[in-house]
Amino acid sequence: MLDAMFFNRLRAAEAPSARRFEVRSPIDGHVVDTVADSGAAEASAALDRASAAFRVWRMRTAYERSGILKAWHALILEHEPLLAELMTVEMGKPVTESAGEVRYGAAFVEWYAEEAKRIAGETMQSQFPDKRLHAIRQPSGVVFAITPWNFPIAMVTRKIAPALAAGCVVIVKPAEQSPLSALALAALWREAGGPPDAFQVLTALDPKPLSGVLLDDFRVRVLTFTGSTQVGVELYARSARTMKRLALELGGHAPFLVFADADLDAAVREVMACKFRNGGQTCVSTNRIYVQESIATAFLERLTAQVAALRVGNPLDPSTQVGPLVDQAGVAKVTAHMRDAVVHGATVLTGGDLRSGLYYQPTVVTGIRPDMRMMREETFGPVAPVLTFATEDDALRMANGSPYGLAAYLWTSDLRRAYRVSEGLEFGIVGINDGVPSTAQAPFGGVKMSGIGREGGHWGIDEFLDIKYISVGLT
Ligand code: SIN
């Protein structure tokens, strides 16, 4: 139960600060709790503590680090119902999805508990008989992780489990809309025996003062960020001054191509899962559904019927499929995109309006043109724009005609087409007949304006390891 005792456990994981701010639930606007409002002074103090902690944590054996990560993983799973409820209350995701996210988030901790033990180097051949050449991999240092509100647990663990496994220490700045989930993770980390200063959480209403300190300090060696492309570009530029390593997971604008040879029911099912999970507030949710002309009418009939039947409501009710948007800014963006589309001639097949509060009706819209706002920017809401294409070449050209390159999807029964199209798509992630490909052991990340670096799988830990060449003379 989310009672006073539970919130007190979270307090233990907070950085001390004289100021506090309210966390309000998008369900009905009630105040869930207050959290520390950290600024520049708190960031400096946290960095001093992190730097000291790094000297100790990096010296623990990979087996010791792995053991603590495993204990943390077990505690996260043990707290699944509580963490799911907390996440739903603070950011509005349907509680069944929140429970799924707790398991998804825990899977990164489990994966990197195992990867910690597989960090390895190389020995090269030398042209000299009296030399030995080695490359070893060592933790990079203090990591600054800026995490988004849309996956308040999984985006923290996907970033910091590999960092901690590698021997780095982390300061996390969670989004102001959902700081409590990050604090819960930090509390469980401590309860699992993790050193408190190896994983610190700095909550803030205005992230700029604290971020400025951490971005400009040379002791922070890695910046890992998930958020908008606009902010990512600013962080990229600012990090150059101290030559930080960067992993940037930025905006997406995912196309979903449905070919005439697709199994239509399966394609609609997967478009629904891809588009409407987390109410469409997902970087890898499709923003542009392209359907081959000959099946467009049948596809739209089925999609519209299923979207109209989605259960919108209180996300704490396990039967709810779409909850509220996260905040007023989210509603304003969805509303503006829809208004722009309708003014420019789009047709709404279902939905198309705000229901009440932060609850937006799941929407299907056609008659979309490439210059509409929703074709150029992420809508980040439950809106499915459907367009048509004539040939495979057209589909590829339309899909690739975007500066973003995070995720793309296609549905076809033709194996040769599946390979041809997936290899031609300029995206970091491709789902062939799969609308929800994300998983802990696979690489997650984009190309073009969708970012640099990879999270997940064995790739994810590389972002936190430096390579050191050691040459040994034996004369
Ligand atoms: C995201 O929206 O950034 C994360 C989605 C995922 O992990 O599938």
GROMACS .gro file of C-alpha atoms and ligand atoms in nm:
model
  483
    1MET     CA    1   0.000   0.000   0.000
    2LEU     CA    2   0.121   0.354  -0.077
    3ASP     CA    3   0.109   0.465   0.288
    4ALA     CA    4   0.310   0.711   0.497
    5MET     CA    5   0.560   0.437   0.584
    6PHE     CA    6   0.633   0.376   0.215
    7PHE     CA    7   0.679   0.748   0.142
    8ASN     CA    8   0.914   0.769   0.442
    9ARG     CA    9   1.127   0.498   0.284
   10LEU     CA   10   1.157   0.721  -0.025
   11ARG     CA   11   1.260   1.020   0.189
   12ALA     CA   12   1.563   0.823   0.306
   13ALA     CA   13   1.689   0.821  -0.053
   14GLU     CA   14   1.653   1.197  -0.106
   15ALA     CA   15   1.936   1.448  -0.122
   16PRO     CA   16   1.901   1.699   0.162
   17SER     CA   17   1.743   2.025   0.047
   18ALA     CA   18   1.564   2.309   0.224
   19ARG     CA   19   1.312   2.348  -0.057
   20ARG     CA   20   1.046   2.102  -0.172
   21PHE     CA   21   0.796   2.080  -0.458
   22GLU     CA   22   0.467   1.898  -0.506
   23VAL     CA   23   0.418   1.596  -0.725
   24ARG     CA   24   0.062   1.598  -0.860
   25SER     CA   25  -0.120   1.300  -1.005
   26PRO     CA   26  -0.250   1.336  -1.362
   27ILE     CA   27  -0.541   1.111  -1.258
   28ASP     CA   28  -0.721   1.393  -1.074
   29GLY     CA   29  -0.458   1.652  -0.981
   30HIS     CA   30  -0.419   1.547  -0.616
   31VAL     CA   31  -0.083   1.597  -0.446
   32VAL     CA   32   0.087   1.257  -0.421
   33ASP     CA   33   0.384   1.376  -0.216
   34THR     CA   34   0.647   1.648  -0.201
   35VAL     CA   35   1.012   1.595  -0.295
   36ALA     CA   36   1.338   1.786  -0.253
   37ASP     CA   37   1.387   2.074  -0.493
   38SER     CA   38   1.761   2.048  -0.557
   39GLY     CA   39   1.967   2.324  -0.710
   40ALA     CA   40   2.330   2.407  -0.777
   41ALA     CA   41   2.448   2.365  -0.416
   42GLU     CA   42   2.289   2.020  -0.385
   43ALA     CA   43   2.442   1.919  -0.717
   44SER     CA   44   2.793   2.020  -0.605
   45ALA     CA   45   2.756   1.829  -0.280
   46ALA     CA   46   2.620   1.522  -0.460
   47LEU     CA   47   2.912   1.533  -0.703
   48ASP     CA   48   3.166   1.546  -0.420
   49ARG     CA   49   3.001   1.243  -0.263
   50ALA     CA   50   2.981   1.062  -0.598
   51SER     CA   51   3.350   1.124  -0.671
   52ALA     CA   52   3.447   0.977  -0.334
   53ALA     CA   53   3.212   0.683  -0.387
   54PHE     CA   54   3.362   0.612  -0.729
   55ARG     CA   55   3.706   0.552  -0.578
   56VAL     CA   56   3.556   0.276  -0.362
   57TRP     CA   57   3.292   0.127  -0.596
   58ARG     CA   58   3.532   0.083  -0.888
   59MET     CA   59   3.759  -0.127  -0.664
   60ARG     CA   60   3.483  -0.375  -0.573
   61THR     CA   61   3.514  -0.692  -0.779
   62ALA     CA   62   3.273  -0.745  -1.065
   63TYR     CA   63   3.135  -1.039  -0.865
   64GLU     CA   64   3.060  -0.813  -0.566
   65ARG     CA   65   2.892  -0.552  -0.787
   66SER     CA   66   2.696  -0.825  -0.957
   67GLY     CA   67   2.579  -0.961  -0.621
   68ILE     CA   68   2.440  -0.623  -0.515
   69LEU     CA   69   2.266  -0.577  -0.851
   70LYS     CA   70   2.108  -0.921  -0.812
   71ALA     CA   71   1.981  -0.834  -0.464
   72TRP     CA   72   1.843  -0.506  -0.603
   73HIS     CA   73   1.672  -0.695  -0.886
   74ALA     CA   74   1.504  -0.929  -0.636
   75LEU     CA   75   1.379  -0.635  -0.428
   76ILE     CA   76   1.238  -0.455  -0.734
   77LEU     CA   77   1.041  -0.765  -0.831
   78GLU     CA   78   0.926  -0.818  -0.472
   79HIS     CA   79   0.786  -0.461  -0.476
   80GLU     CA   80   0.617  -0.490  -0.817
   81PRO     CA   81   0.261  -0.404  -0.702
   82LEU     CA   82   0.377  -0.105  -0.496
   83LEU     CA   83   0.606   0.030  -0.766
   84ALA     CA   84   0.336  -0.016  -1.029
   85GLU     CA   85   0.081   0.174  -0.821
   86LEU     CA   86   0.331   0.451  -0.749
   87MET     CA   87   0.415   0.488  -1.119
   88THR     CA   88   0.050   0.497  -1.219
   89VAL     CA   89  -0.037   0.754  -0.954
   90GLU     CA   90   0.249   0.986  -1.044
   91MET     CA   91   0.235   0.973  -1.426
   92GLY     CA   92  -0.094   0.807  -1.525
   93LYS     CA   93   0.011   0.488  -1.704
   94PRO     CA   94  -0.254   0.207  -1.680
   95VAL     CA   95  -0.158  -0.004  -1.380
   96THR     CA   96  -0.130  -0.328  -1.578
   97GLU     CA   97   0.124  -0.156  -1.804
   98SER     CA   98   0.305  -0.016  -1.500
   99ALA     CA   99   0.341  -0.369  -1.362
  100GLY     CA  100   0.484  -0.474  -1.700
  101GLU     CA  101   0.726  -0.183  -1.683
  102VAL     CA  102   0.847  -0.287  -1.338
  103ARG     CA  103   0.935  -0.629  -1.481
  104TYR     CA  104   1.088  -0.471  -1.793
  105GLY     CA  105   1.292  -0.233  -1.576
  106ALA     CA  106   1.404  -0.515  -1.347
  107ALA     CA  107   1.519  -0.714  -1.650
  108PHE     CA  108   1.790  -0.452  -1.718
  109VAL     CA  109   1.919  -0.492  -1.362
  110GLU     CA  110   1.929  -0.870  -1.399
  111TRP     CA  111   2.096  -0.851  -1.741
  112TYR     CA  112   2.371  -0.615  -1.625
  113ALA     CA  113   2.425  -0.808  -1.302
  114GLU     CA  114   2.532  -1.083  -1.538
  115GLU     CA  115   2.721  -0.857  -1.782
  116ALA     CA  116   2.932  -0.716  -1.497
  117LYS     CA  117   3.119  -1.045  -1.489
  118ARG     CA  118   3.177  -1.047  -1.864
  119ILE     CA  119   3.372  -0.720  -1.892
  120ALA     CA  120   3.685  -0.838  -2.067
  121GLY     CA  121   3.995  -0.704  -2.239
  122GLU     CA  122   4.216  -0.821  -2.521
  123THR     CA  123   4.575  -0.921  -2.577
  124MET     CA  124   4.729  -0.824  -2.912
  125GLN     CA  125   5.023  -0.987  -3.087
  126SER     CA  126   5.343  -0.783  -3.087
  127GLN     CA  127   5.602  -0.762  -3.364
  128PHE     CA  128   5.869  -0.757  -3.090
  129PRO     CA  129   5.953  -1.074  -2.895
  130ASP     CA  130   6.004  -0.878  -2.573
  131LYS     CA  131   5.678  -0.685  -2.564
  132ARG     CA  132   5.328  -0.777  -2.451
  133LEU     CA  133   5.028  -0.565  -2.556
  134HIS     CA  134   4.699  -0.550  -2.369
  135ALA     CA  135   4.375  -0.354  -2.388
  136ILE     CA  136   4.173  -0.339  -2.067
  137ARG     CA  137   3.834  -0.178  -2.000
  138GLN     CA  138   3.778   0.038  -1.694
  139PRO     CA  139   3.481   0.233  -1.557
  140SER     CA  140   3.464   0.588  -1.693
  141GLY     CA  141   3.374   0.763  -1.366
  142VAL     CA  142   3.078   0.967  -1.247
  143VAL     CA  143   2.771   0.942  -1.470
  144PHE     CA  144   2.496   1.202  -1.493
  145ALA     CA  145   2.167   1.042  -1.603
  146ILE     CA  146   1.871   1.257  -1.704
  147THR     CA  147   1.564   1.037  -1.725
  148PRO     CA  148   1.216   1.093  -1.874
  149TRP     CA  149   0.872   1.070  -1.713
  150ASN     CA  150   0.720   0.828  -1.963
  151PHE     CA  151   0.908   0.518  -1.835
  152PRO     CA  152   1.003   0.629  -1.483
  153ILE     CA  153   1.149   0.292  -1.381
  154ALA     CA  154   1.274   0.125  -1.698
  155MET     CA  155   1.456   0.434  -1.829
  156VAL     CA  156   1.639   0.467  -1.497
  157THR     CA  157   1.743   0.102  -1.481
  158ARG     CA  158   1.829   0.085  -1.853
  159LYS     CA  159   2.077   0.366  -1.797
  160ILE     CA  160   2.215   0.305  -1.453
  161ALA     CA  161   2.226  -0.075  -1.418
  162PRO     CA  162   2.502  -0.097  -1.685
  163ALA     CA  163   2.682   0.203  -1.533
  164LEU     CA  164   2.683   0.050  -1.185
  165ALA     CA  165   2.776  -0.292  -1.323
  166ALA     CA  166   3.073  -0.135  -1.502
  167GLY     CA  167   3.196   0.022  -1.176
  168CYS     CA  168   3.072   0.376  -1.242
  169VAL     CA  169   2.864   0.578  -0.997
  170VAL     CA  170   2.554   0.772  -1.098
  171ILE     CA  171   2.361   1.087  -1.021
  172VAL     CA  172   2.008   1.062  -1.162
  173LYS     CA  173   1.792   1.365  -1.234
  174PRO     CA  174   1.443   1.221  -1.293
  175ALA     CA  175   1.174   1.420  -1.471
  176GLU     CA  176   0.982   1.652  -1.239
  177GLN     CA  177   0.654   1.476  -1.331
  178SER     CA  178   0.768   1.136  -1.200
  179PRO     CA  179   1.049   1.165  -0.944
  180LEU     CA  180   0.900   0.922  -0.692
  181SER     CA  181   0.968   0.606  -0.894
  182ALA     CA  182   1.338   0.699  -0.916
  183LEU     CA  183   1.349   0.760  -0.541
  184ALA     CA  184   1.185   0.422  -0.483
  185LEU     CA  185   1.456   0.258  -0.695
  186ALA     CA  186   1.725   0.439  -0.494
  187ALA     CA  187   1.566   0.330  -0.164
  188LEU     CA  188   1.561  -0.032  -0.279
  189TRP     CA  189   1.922  -0.001  -0.399
  190ARG     CA  190   2.024   0.094  -0.046
  191GLU     CA  191   1.813  -0.182   0.105
  192ALA     CA  192   1.992  -0.424  -0.129
  193GLY     CA  193   2.328  -0.319   0.016
  194GLY     CA  194   2.423  -0.073  -0.257
  195PRO     CA  195   2.643   0.217  -0.141
  196PRO     CA  196   2.411   0.522  -0.110
  197ASP     CA  197   2.651   0.760  -0.284
  198ALA     CA  198   2.701   0.529  -0.580
  199PHE     CA  199   2.339   0.593  -0.688
  200GLN     CA  200   2.203   0.931  -0.590
  201VAL     CA  201   1.881   1.094  -0.705
  202LEU     CA  202   1.851   1.471  -0.736
  203THR     CA  203   1.491   1.581  -0.785
  204ALA     CA  204   1.423   1.935  -0.906
  205LEU     CA  205   1.134   2.139  -1.037
  206ASP     CA  206   1.368   2.344  -1.255
  207PRO     CA  207   1.652   2.117  -1.370
  208LYS     CA  208   1.870   2.393  -1.514
  209PRO     CA  209   2.072   2.506  -1.207
  210LEU     CA  210   2.167   2.155  -1.098
  211SER     CA  211   2.224   2.030  -1.452
  212GLY     CA  212   2.448   2.329  -1.522
  213VAL     CA  213   2.680   2.231  -1.237
  214LEU     CA  214   2.703   1.869  -1.344
  215LEU     CA  215   2.735   1.944  -1.716
  216ASP     CA  216   3.020   2.188  -1.664
  217ASP     CA  217   3.216   1.983  -1.410
  218PHE     CA  218   3.498   1.778  -1.551
  219ARG     CA  219   3.448   1.505  -1.290
  220VAL     CA  220   3.127   1.396  -1.463
  221ARG     CA  221   3.265   1.179  -1.740
  222VAL     CA  222   2.946   1.042  -1.898
  223LEU     CA  223   2.612   1.203  -1.974
  224THR     CA  224   2.319   0.977  -2.056
  225PHE     CA  225   1.992   1.141  -2.152
  226THR     CA  226   1.650   1.041  -2.279
  227GLY     CA  227   1.427   1.322  -2.398
  228SER     CA  228   1.362   1.561  -2.682
  229THR     CA  229   1.598   1.615  -2.973
  230GLN     CA  230   1.602   1.988  -2.901
  231VAL     CA  231   1.732   1.938  -2.546
  232GLY     CA  232   1.966   1.659  -2.664
  233VAL     CA  233   2.132   1.894  -2.911
  234GLU     CA  234   2.187   2.153  -2.635
  235LEU     CA  235   2.333   1.891  -2.402
  236TYR     CA  236   2.560   1.759  -2.678
  237ALA     CA  237   2.702   2.107  -2.738
  238ARG     CA  238   2.746   2.187  -2.371
  239SER     CA  239   2.914   1.853  -2.293
  240ALA     CA  240   3.181   1.924  -2.552
  241ARG     CA  241   3.345   2.173  -2.312
  242THR     CA  242   3.441   1.892  -2.075
  243MET     CA  243   3.459   1.622  -2.344
  244LYS     CA  244   3.206   1.392  -2.180
  245ARG     CA  245   3.106   1.063  -2.330
  246LEU     CA  246   2.743   1.075  -2.439
  247ALA     CA  247   2.449   0.844  -2.485
  248LEU     CA  248   2.149   1.035  -2.620
  249GLU     CA  249   1.812   0.868  -2.673
  250LEU     CA  250   1.613   1.141  -2.845
  251GLY     CA  251   1.286   1.190  -3.025
  252GLY     CA  252   1.140   0.950  -3.276
  253HIS     CA  253   0.876   0.961  -3.547
  254ALA     CA  254   0.817   0.595  -3.613
  255PRO     CA  255   0.659   0.480  -3.940
  256PHE     CA  256   0.455   0.156  -3.946
  257LEU     CA  257   0.428   0.007  -4.298
  258VAL     CA  258   0.145  -0.238  -4.360
  259PHE     CA  259   0.180  -0.421  -4.694
  260ALA     CA  260  -0.110  -0.573  -4.888
  261ASP     CA  261   0.016  -0.925  -4.813
  262ALA     CA  262  -0.010  -0.867  -4.435
  263ASP     CA  263  -0.223  -1.072  -4.201
  264LEU     CA  264  -0.462  -0.782  -4.139
  265ASP     CA  265  -0.590  -0.883  -3.796
  266ALA     CA  266  -0.239  -0.938  -3.666
  267ALA     CA  267  -0.119  -0.609  -3.818
  268VAL     CA  268  -0.404  -0.414  -3.656
  269ARG     CA  269  -0.336  -0.585  -3.321
  270GLU     CA  270   0.030  -0.485  -3.336
  271VAL     CA  271  -0.039  -0.129  -3.454
  272MET     CA  272  -0.271  -0.095  -3.153
  273ALA     CA  273  -0.003  -0.221  -2.914
  274CYS     CA  274   0.262   0.000  -3.073
  275LYS     CA  275   0.051   0.316  -3.089
  276PHE     CA  276  -0.153   0.307  -2.771
  277ARG     CA  277   0.086   0.171  -2.508
  278ASN     CA  278   0.135   0.440  -2.248
  279GLY     CA  279  -0.134   0.638  -2.430
  280GLY     CA  280   0.105   0.694  -2.720
  281GLN     CA  281   0.355   0.870  -2.492
  282THR     CA  282   0.641   0.646  -2.602
  283CYS     CA  283   0.941   0.741  -2.816
  284VAL     CA  284   0.902   0.425  -3.022
  285SER     CA  285   0.523   0.451  -3.069
  286THR     CA  286   0.424   0.480  -3.432
  287ASN     CA  287   0.341   0.835  -3.545
  288ARG     CA  288   0.272   0.753  -3.909
  289ILE     CA  289   0.088   0.442  -4.023
  290TYR     CA  290   0.133   0.378  -4.397
  291VAL     CA  291  -0.106   0.121  -4.546
  292GLN     CA  292  -0.090  -0.015  -4.902
  293GLU     CA  293  -0.378   0.131  -5.103
  294SER     CA  294  -0.555  -0.199  -5.185
  295ILE     CA  295  -0.612  -0.284  -4.816
  296ALA     CA  296  -0.658   0.067  -4.676
  297THR     CA  297  -1.039   0.051  -4.641
  298ALA     CA  298  -1.038  -0.287  -4.467
  299PHE     CA  299  -0.749  -0.185  -4.241
  300LEU     CA  300  -0.914   0.143  -4.141
  301GLU     CA  301  -1.246  -0.025  -4.062
  302ARG     CA  302  -1.079  -0.269  -3.823
  303LEU     CA  303  -0.844  -0.016  -3.668
  304THR     CA  304  -1.118   0.242  -3.612
  305ALA     CA  305  -1.348  -0.014  -3.447
  306GLN     CA  306  -1.073  -0.125  -3.208
  307VAL     CA  307  -0.962   0.228  -3.124
  308ALA     CA  308  -1.321   0.337  -3.056
  309ALA     CA  309  -1.356   0.040  -2.817
  310LEU     CA  310  -1.049   0.126  -2.607
  311ARG     CA  311  -1.137   0.174  -2.240
  312VAL     CA  312  -1.025   0.521  -2.127
  313GLY     CA  313  -1.039   0.601  -1.758
  314ASN     CA  314  -0.879   0.583  -1.417
  315PRO     CA  315  -0.545   0.409  -1.475
  316LEU     CA  316  -0.561   0.242  -1.134
  317ASP     CA  317  -0.854   0.033  -1.262
  318PRO     CA  318  -0.697  -0.284  -1.408
  319SER     CA  319  -0.948  -0.283  -1.695
  320THR     CA  320  -0.838   0.062  -1.817
  321GLN     CA  321  -0.640   0.062  -2.142
  322VAL     CA  322  -0.570   0.435  -2.183
  323GLY     CA  323  -0.516   0.670  -1.890
  324PRO     CA  324  -0.467   1.048  -1.877
  325LEU     CA  325  -0.188   1.233  -2.054
  326VAL     CA  326   0.088   1.331  -1.819
  327ASP     CA  327   0.016   1.704  -1.789
  328GLN     CA  328  -0.140   2.013  -1.946
  329ALA     CA  329   0.158   2.063  -2.176
  330GLY     CA  330   0.097   1.714  -2.314
  331VAL     CA  331  -0.271   1.790  -2.372
  332ALA     CA  332  -0.185   2.123  -2.536
  333LYS     CA  333   0.050   1.953  -2.783
  334VAL     CA  334  -0.194   1.679  -2.883
  335THR     CA  335  -0.474   1.934  -2.916
  336ALA     CA  336  -0.258   2.165  -3.128
  337HIS     CA  337  -0.154   1.879  -3.360
  338MET     CA  338  -0.514   1.772  -3.406
  339ARG     CA  339  -0.636   2.126  -3.467
  340ASP     CA  340  -0.362   2.182  -3.725
  341ALA     CA  341  -0.450   1.855  -3.903
  342VAL     CA  342  -0.824   1.925  -3.913
  343VAL     CA  343  -0.777   2.285  -4.029
  344HIS     CA  344  -0.563   2.154  -4.314
  345GLY     CA  345  -0.821   1.900  -4.427
  346ALA     CA  346  -0.773   1.584  -4.218
  347THR     CA  347  -1.073   1.359  -4.142
  348VAL     CA  348  -1.130   1.226  -3.790
  349LEU     CA  349  -1.263   0.868  -3.797
  350THR     CA  350  -1.292   0.833  -3.420
  351GLY     CA  351  -1.197   1.045  -3.117
  352GLY     CA  352  -1.034   1.377  -3.198
  353ASP     CA  353  -1.104   1.564  -2.877
  354LEU     CA  354  -1.031   1.600  -2.510
  355ARG     CA  355  -1.276   1.400  -2.298
  356SER     CA  356  -1.215   1.578  -1.965
  357GLY     CA  357  -0.920   1.671  -1.743
  358LEU     CA  358  -0.608   1.524  -1.903
  359TYR     CA  359  -0.798   1.240  -2.074
  360TYR     CA  360  -0.774   1.255  -2.454
  361GLN     CA  361  -0.992   1.033  -2.670
  362PRO     CA  362  -0.804   0.765  -2.866
  363THR     CA  363  -0.811   0.893  -3.222
  364VAL     CA  364  -0.778   0.773  -3.581
  365VAL     CA  365  -0.725   1.040  -3.845
  366THR     CA  366  -0.685   1.024  -4.224
  367GLY     CA  367  -0.632   1.275  -4.505
  368ILE     CA  368  -0.288   1.352  -4.366
  369ARG     CA  369  -0.040   1.564  -4.558
  370PRO     CA  370   0.338   1.569  -4.507
  371ASP     CA  371   0.341   1.936  -4.406
  372MET     CA  372   0.106   1.885  -4.111
  373ARG     CA  373   0.259   1.925  -3.764
  374MET     CA  374   0.190   1.566  -3.665
  375MET     CA  375   0.398   1.450  -3.963
  376ARG     CA  376   0.697   1.655  -3.853
  377GLU     CA  377   0.687   1.634  -3.472
  378GLU     CA  378   0.611   1.363  -3.218
  379THR     CA  379   0.250   1.403  -3.104
  380PHE     CA  380   0.313   1.195  -2.788
  381GLY     CA  381  -0.050   1.107  -2.744
  382PRO     CA  382  -0.321   0.856  -2.846
  383VAL     CA  383  -0.350   0.975  -3.206
  384ALA     CA  384  -0.309   0.736  -3.500
  385PRO     CA  385  -0.261   0.913  -3.837
  386VAL     CA  386  -0.313   0.673  -4.129
  387LEU     CA  387  -0.176   0.737  -4.480
  388THR     CA  388  -0.159   0.519  -4.790
  389PHE     CA  389   0.115   0.415  -5.032
  390ALA     CA  390   0.120   0.251  -5.374
  391THR     CA  391   0.450   0.063  -5.400
  392GLU     CA  392   0.727  -0.068  -5.178
  393ASP     CA  393   0.959   0.206  -5.306
  394ASP     CA  394   0.703   0.472  -5.212
  395ALA     CA  395   0.667   0.322  -4.865
  396LEU     CA  396   1.042   0.325  -4.804
  397ARG     CA  397   1.081   0.678  -4.936
  398MET     CA  398   0.800   0.807  -4.712
  399ALA     CA  399   0.928   0.618  -4.407
  400ASN     CA  400   1.282   0.749  -4.451
  401GLY     CA  401   1.171   1.104  -4.528
  402SER     CA  402   1.220   1.223  -4.173
  403PRO     CA  403   1.517   1.359  -3.980
  404TYR     CA  404   1.434   1.106  -3.705
  405GLY     CA  405   1.559   0.749  -3.703
  406LEU     CA  406   1.463   0.571  -3.381
  407ALA     CA  407   1.217   0.291  -3.459
  408ALA     CA  408   1.026   0.168  -3.764
  409TYR     CA  409   0.788  -0.122  -3.821
  410LEU     CA  410   0.662  -0.322  -4.114
  411TRP     CA  411   0.404  -0.593  -4.159
  412THR     CA  412   0.431  -0.839  -4.446
  413SER     CA  413   0.405  -1.213  -4.516
  414ASP     CA  414   0.684  -1.198  -4.776
  415LEU     CA  415   1.021  -1.291  -4.627
  416ARG     CA  416   1.218  -1.131  -4.909
  417ARG     CA  417   1.029  -0.805  -4.868
  418ALA     CA  418   1.080  -0.819  -4.491
  419TYR     CA  419   1.458  -0.829  -4.539
  420ARG     CA  420   1.463  -0.580  -4.826
  421VAL     CA  421   1.256  -0.319  -4.646
  422SER     CA  422   1.410  -0.362  -4.300
  423GLU     CA  423   1.760  -0.323  -4.448
  424GLY     CA  424   1.648  -0.011  -4.637
  425LEU     CA  425   1.492   0.162  -4.335
  426GLU     CA  426   1.714   0.434  -4.186
  427PHE     CA  427   1.632   0.357  -3.823
  428GLY     CA  428   1.811   0.210  -3.521
  429ILE     CA  429   1.530  -0.035  -3.439
  430VAL     CA  430   1.308  -0.225  -3.686
  431GLY     CA  431   1.013  -0.443  -3.587
  432ILE     CA  432   0.918  -0.691  -3.860
  433ASN     CA  433   0.569  -0.817  -3.775
  434ASP     CA  434   0.641  -0.695  -3.421
  435GLY     CA  435   0.503  -0.371  -3.279
  436VAL     CA  436   0.679  -0.390  -2.941
  437PRO     CA  437   1.039  -0.503  -2.997
  438SER     CA  438   1.208  -0.346  -2.688
  439THR     CA  439   1.375  -0.595  -2.454
  440ALA     CA  440   1.667  -0.583  -2.210
  441GLN     CA  441   1.908  -0.795  -2.412
  442ALA     CA  442   1.869  -0.600  -2.739
  443PRO     CA  443   2.025  -0.267  -2.845
  444PHE     CA  444   1.794   0.034  -2.811
  445GLY     CA  445   1.882   0.363  -2.981
  446GLY     CA  446   1.850   0.570  -3.292
  447VAL     CA  447   2.030   0.718  -3.588
  448LYS     CA  448   2.009   1.066  -3.743
  449MET     CA  449   1.841   1.318  -3.507
  450SER     CA  450   1.720   1.038  -3.277
  451GLY     CA  451   2.049   1.021  -3.094
  452ILE     CA  452   2.380   0.849  -3.044
  453GLY     CA  453   2.489   0.549  -2.842
  454ARG     CA  454   2.299   0.236  -2.746
  455GLU     CA  455   2.126   0.116  -2.433
  456GLY     CA  456   2.047  -0.247  -2.357
  457GLY     CA  457   2.223  -0.571  -2.435
  458HIS     CA  458   2.600  -0.603  -2.425
  459TRP     CA  459   2.621  -0.272  -2.613
  460GLY     CA  460   2.474  -0.077  -2.322
  461ILE     CA  461   2.766  -0.134  -2.087
  462ASP     CA  462   3.024  -0.013  -2.341
  463GLU     CA  463   2.900   0.344  -2.294
  464PHE     CA  464   3.043   0.337  -1.939
  465LEU     CA  465   3.380   0.174  -2.003
  466ASP     CA  466   3.701   0.336  -2.122
  467ILE     CA  467   3.960   0.136  -2.312
  468LYS     CA  468   4.313   0.153  -2.180
  469TYR     CA  469   4.607   0.020  -2.381
  470ILE     CA  470   4.891  -0.125  -2.174
  471SER     CA  471   5.221  -0.205  -2.340
  472VAL     CA  472   5.464  -0.417  -2.137
  473GLY     CA  473   5.835  -0.421  -2.223
  474LEU     CA  474   6.010  -0.732  -2.099
  475THR     CA  475   6.374  -0.644  -2.165
  476SIN     C1  476   1.093   0.520  -2.465
  476SIN     O1  477   0.986   0.562  -2.499
  476SIN     O2  478   1.193   0.592  -2.465
  476SIN     C2  479   1.114   0.379  -2.421
  476SIN     C3  480   1.029   0.281  -2.485
  476SIN     C4  481   1.080   0.140  -2.475
  476SIN     O3  482   1.174   0.109  -2.401
  476SIN     O4  483   1.023   0.058  -2.545
   0.00000   0.00000   0.00000
